[in-house]
Amino acid sequence: AQSVAQPEDQVNVAEGNPLTVKCTYSVSGNPYLFWYVQYPNRGLQFLLKYITGDNLVKGSYGFEAEFNKSQTSFHLKKPSALVSDSALYFCAVRDGGGGNKLTFGTGTQLKVEL
Amino acid sequence: DAGVTQSPTHLIKTRGQHVTLRCSPISGHKSVSWYQQVLGQGPQFIFQYYEKEERGRGNFPDRFSARQFPNYSSELNVNALLLGDSALYLCASSPRGGGEGNTEAFFGQGTRLTVV
């Protein structure tokens, strides 16, 4: 069975400061990892993914994520946060062994303040 | 290009009723998946359809069913609605569904179902 843990329900950061949203995963095969963002009363927007290759993945809106196999982590980062980044962030995993099922974490609410 | 479209956007039903939710995938995408997102939780996988065949099913009761049409659009049906079925129902489309899991899923805006 595959699973995702997002240990922080909420992350608060000042605008202009770097941000990190944490994610750890468990999967039997090779992991395919994804980050999505959700604004109020909206669907999910894709930010970035890790499939293979470089451990640092760059995505939309200046976000990046670092894959760490030994720690089974895929933390989302941004060097300089914006107030408009405030939203709900979901990490998701798919087993590279097959299928399209995404397993999501419980989400982390990011609040960026002036 | 249009993204994933879902209808209706909002719906209120009474316990015991039946509901049908609709989804049109991105043009050229052949895989559609359905997810249920209860308030305060992450989306939970319900079904995946690819080329009109069910390719995956989550841990949901038989009251939940779905189908995919020749034009790749999809319907999610829920019978005998319970209060606990109140949630945001999300549809996602992908270009492929044959086990090539390295493609991202593109989500619609969702249908907010309220059961009273």
Coordinates of C-alpha atoms in Angstrom, one line a residue:
Chain A
A1 CA 0.0 0.0 0.0
Q2 CA 1.2 3.5 -0.7
S3 CA 0.8 6.4 1.7
V4 CA 1.8 10.1 2.1
A5 CA 2.4 12.0 5.3
Q6 CA 2.3 15.8 5.6
P7 CA 3.3 16.4 9.2
E8 CA 2.3 20.1 9.3
D9 CA -1.3 21.1 9.1
Q10 CA -0.3 24.8 8.7
V11 CA 2.9 26.6 7.8
N12 CA 3.2 30.3 8.4
V13 CA 5.9 32.4 6.7
A14 CA 6.6 36.1 6.2
E15 CA 6.6 37.4 2.6
G16 CA 10.0 37.3 1.1
N17 CA 11.3 34.5 3.3
P18 CA 11.9 31.0 2.1
L19 CA 9.3 28.4 2.6
T20 CA 9.3 24.6 3.0
V21 CA 6.3 22.3 3.1
K22 CA 7.2 18.8 4.2
C23 CA 6.2 15.5 2.7
T24 CA 7.2 11.9 3.3
Y25 CA 6.0 8.9 1.4
S26 CA 5.8 5.1 1.5
V27 CA 5.5 3.0 -1.7
S28 CA 6.5 -0.5 -2.6
G29 CA 8.0 0.3 -6.0
N30 CA 9.7 3.3 -7.4
P31 CA 7.8 6.5 -6.4
Y32 CA 6.3 9.0 -8.7
L33 CA 5.8 12.1 -6.6
F34 CA 3.6 15.2 -7.2
W35 CA 2.7 18.5 -5.6
Y36 CA -0.6 20.1 -6.2
V37 CA -2.0 23.4 -4.9
Q38 CA -5.7 24.1 -4.1
Y39 CA -7.3 27.5 -3.7
P40 CA -10.6 27.9 -1.8
N41 CA -13.5 26.2 -3.6
R42 CA -11.3 25.2 -6.5
G43 CA -9.9 22.0 -7.9
L44 CA -6.2 21.0 -7.7
Q45 CA -3.5 22.7 -9.8
F46 CA -0.4 20.7 -10.7
L47 CA 2.9 22.3 -9.5
L48 CA 5.6 19.8 -10.2
K49 CA 6.6 16.1 -10.3
Y50 CA 9.5 13.8 -9.7
I51 CA 9.7 10.7 -11.9
T52 CA 13.4 10.1 -12.2
G53 CA 16.7 11.9 -12.6
D54 CA 17.8 15.0 -10.8
N55 CA 16.7 15.1 -7.2
L56 CA 15.9 18.8 -7.4
V57 CA 12.8 19.4 -9.5
K58 CA 11.6 22.8 -10.6
G59 CA 8.0 23.6 -11.2
S60 CA 5.4 26.3 -11.7
Y61 CA 5.4 29.7 -9.9
G62 CA 9.0 29.5 -8.7
F63 CA 8.4 26.3 -6.6
E64 CA 10.8 23.5 -6.4
A65 CA 11.0 20.2 -4.6
E66 CA 13.8 18.0 -3.4
F67 CA 13.6 14.2 -3.6
N68 CA 15.5 12.3 -0.9
K69 CA 15.3 8.6 -1.4
S70 CA 17.0 7.6 1.8
Q71 CA 14.7 9.8 3.9
T72 CA 11.7 9.0 1.6
S73 CA 10.9 12.7 1.5
F74 CA 9.8 15.2 -1.2
H75 CA 9.7 18.6 0.4
L76 CA 8.3 21.6 -1.4
K77 CA 10.3 24.8 -1.4
K78 CA 10.4 28.3 -2.6
P79 CA 13.2 30.8 -2.1
S80 CA 11.0 33.8 -1.6
A81 CA 7.3 33.5 -0.6
L82 CA 4.5 35.7 -1.8
V83 CA 1.2 36.5 -0.2
S84 CA -0.4 35.0 -3.2
D85 CA 1.2 31.6 -2.4
S86 CA -1.2 31.3 0.5
A87 CA -3.2 28.1 -0.3
L88 CA -3.6 24.5 0.6
Y89 CA -0.8 22.2 -0.7
F90 CA -1.1 18.5 -1.3
C91 CA 1.7 16.0 -1.8
A92 CA 0.8 12.8 -3.7
V93 CA 2.4 9.6 -4.7
R94 CA 1.8 7.0 -7.4
D95 CA 3.4 3.6 -7.4
G96 CA 5.7 3.3 -10.4
G97 CA 4.7 -0.3 -10.7
G98 CA 1.5 0.6 -12.6
G99 CA -1.9 2.2 -12.4
N100 CA -3.0 5.8 -12.2
K101 CA -4.2 5.9 -8.6
L102 CA -2.8 9.0 -6.7
T103 CA -2.6 8.8 -3.0
F104 CA -2.7 12.2 -1.3
G105 CA -1.6 13.5 2.0
T106 CA -3.9 15.4 4.3
G107 CA -2.7 18.8 3.0
T108 CA -0.7 21.7 4.5
Q109 CA -2.3 25.1 4.7
L110 CA 0.4 27.7 3.8
K111 CA -0.1 31.2 5.1
V112 CA 2.2 34.0 3.9
E113 CA 1.9 37.2 5.7
L114 CA 3.2 40.7 5.0
Chain B
D1 CA -7.7 24.5 -25.0
A2 CA -10.4 23.7 -22.4
G3 CA -9.4 22.0 -19.3
V4 CA -11.3 19.4 -17.4
T5 CA -14.9 20.5 -17.0
Q6 CA -17.3 19.2 -14.4
S7 CA -21.0 19.7 -14.0
P8 CA -22.8 20.7 -12.0
T9 CA -20.6 22.9 -9.8
H10 CA -22.9 22.7 -6.8
L11 CA -25.7 20.3 -5.9
I12 CA -27.9 19.8 -2.9
K13 CA -29.6 16.4 -2.4
T14 CA -31.7 14.7 0.3
R15 CA -30.6 11.5 2.0
G16 CA -31.7 8.4 0.1
Q17 CA -31.7 10.2 -3.3
H18 CA -29.5 9.4 -6.3
V19 CA -27.0 11.8 -7.9
T20 CA -25.1 11.8 -11.2
L21 CA -22.0 13.9 -11.7
R22 CA -20.4 14.6 -15.1
C23 CA -16.9 15.1 -16.3
S24 CA -15.4 16.0 -19.7
P25 CA -11.6 15.4 -19.9
I26 CA -9.1 17.5 -21.7
S27 CA -9.3 16.9 -25.4
G28 CA -7.1 13.9 -26.4
H29 CA -7.0 12.5 -22.8
K30 CA -8.3 8.9 -22.6
S31 CA -8.1 8.4 -18.8
V32 CA -10.6 9.8 -16.3
S33 CA -10.3 9.3 -12.5
W34 CA -12.7 10.3 -9.8
Y35 CA -11.8 11.5 -6.3
Q36 CA -13.8 12.4 -3.2
Q37 CA -12.5 15.2 -1.0
V38 CA -14.1 15.6 2.3
L39 CA -13.6 18.9 4.1
G40 CA -10.2 19.0 5.8
Q41 CA -8.9 15.9 4.1
G42 CA -6.9 15.0 1.0
P43 CA -8.7 13.6 -2.1
Q44 CA -9.5 9.9 -1.9
F45 CA -9.4 7.8 -5.1
I46 CA -12.8 6.4 -6.1
F47 CA -12.4 5.1 -9.7
Q48 CA -10.2 5.2 -12.8
Y49 CA -11.5 4.5 -16.3
Y50 CA -9.3 4.2 -19.4
E51 CA -10.6 3.5 -22.9
K52 CA -14.1 2.9 -21.4
E53 CA -12.9 0.2 -19.0
E54 CA -12.6 0.3 -15.3
R55 CA -8.9 0.2 -14.4
G56 CA -9.0 0.9 -10.7
R57 CA -11.4 1.1 -7.8
G58 CA -10.9 2.6 -4.4
N59 CA -12.4 1.6 -1.1
F60 CA -15.9 2.9 -1.6
P61 CA -19.2 1.0 -1.3
D62 CA -21.2 -0.4 -4.2
R63 CA -23.4 2.6 -4.0
F64 CA -20.7 4.4 -6.0
S65 CA -20.5 3.5 -9.7
A66 CA -19.1 5.2 -12.8
R67 CA -18.8 4.8 -16.5
Q68 CA -16.9 6.3 -19.4
F69 CA -18.4 7.0 -22.8
P70 CA -17.0 6.7 -26.3
N71 CA -16.0 10.4 -26.3
Y72 CA -14.1 9.7 -23.0
S73 CA -16.4 11.8 -20.9
S74 CA -17.5 10.1 -17.7
E75 CA -20.3 10.0 -15.1
L76 CA -20.1 9.2 -11.4
N77 CA -23.3 7.9 -9.9
V78 CA -24.0 7.6 -6.2
N79 CA -27.2 5.8 -5.0
A80 CA -28.9 6.0 -1.6
L81 CA -27.1 9.1 -0.5
L82 CA -25.9 9.5 3.0
L83 CA -24.9 12.6 4.9
G84 CA -21.3 11.4 4.8
D85 CA -21.3 11.6 1.1
S86 CA -21.2 15.4 1.3
A87 CA -17.9 16.3 -0.3
L88 CA -16.1 17.9 -3.2
Y89 CA -16.0 15.4 -6.0
L90 CA -13.0 15.9 -8.3
C91 CA -12.5 14.5 -11.8
A92 CA -9.0 14.2 -13.2
S93 CA -7.9 13.4 -16.7
S94 CA -4.6 12.0 -18.0
P95 CA -3.4 11.2 -21.5
R96 CA -2.8 7.6 -20.7
G97 CA -4.0 5.1 -18.2
G98 CA -2.2 1.9 -19.1
G99 CA 0.1 1.9 -16.1
E100 CA 2.3 4.7 -17.3
G101 CA 2.1 6.6 -14.1
N102 CA 4.7 9.2 -14.8
T103 CA 2.1 11.7 -16.3
E104 CA 0.4 14.2 -14.1
A105 CA -3.3 14.3 -13.6
F106 CA -5.2 17.4 -14.5
F107 CA -8.1 18.2 -12.2
G108 CA -11.4 19.9 -12.8
Q109 CA -12.9 22.5 -10.5
G110 CA -15.0 19.8 -8.8
T111 CA -18.7 19.4 -7.9
R112 CA -19.7 20.4 -4.4
L113 CA -22.3 17.9 -3.2
T114 CA -24.3 18.6 -0.1
V115 CA -26.6 15.9 1.3
V116 CA -29.2 17.1 3.8

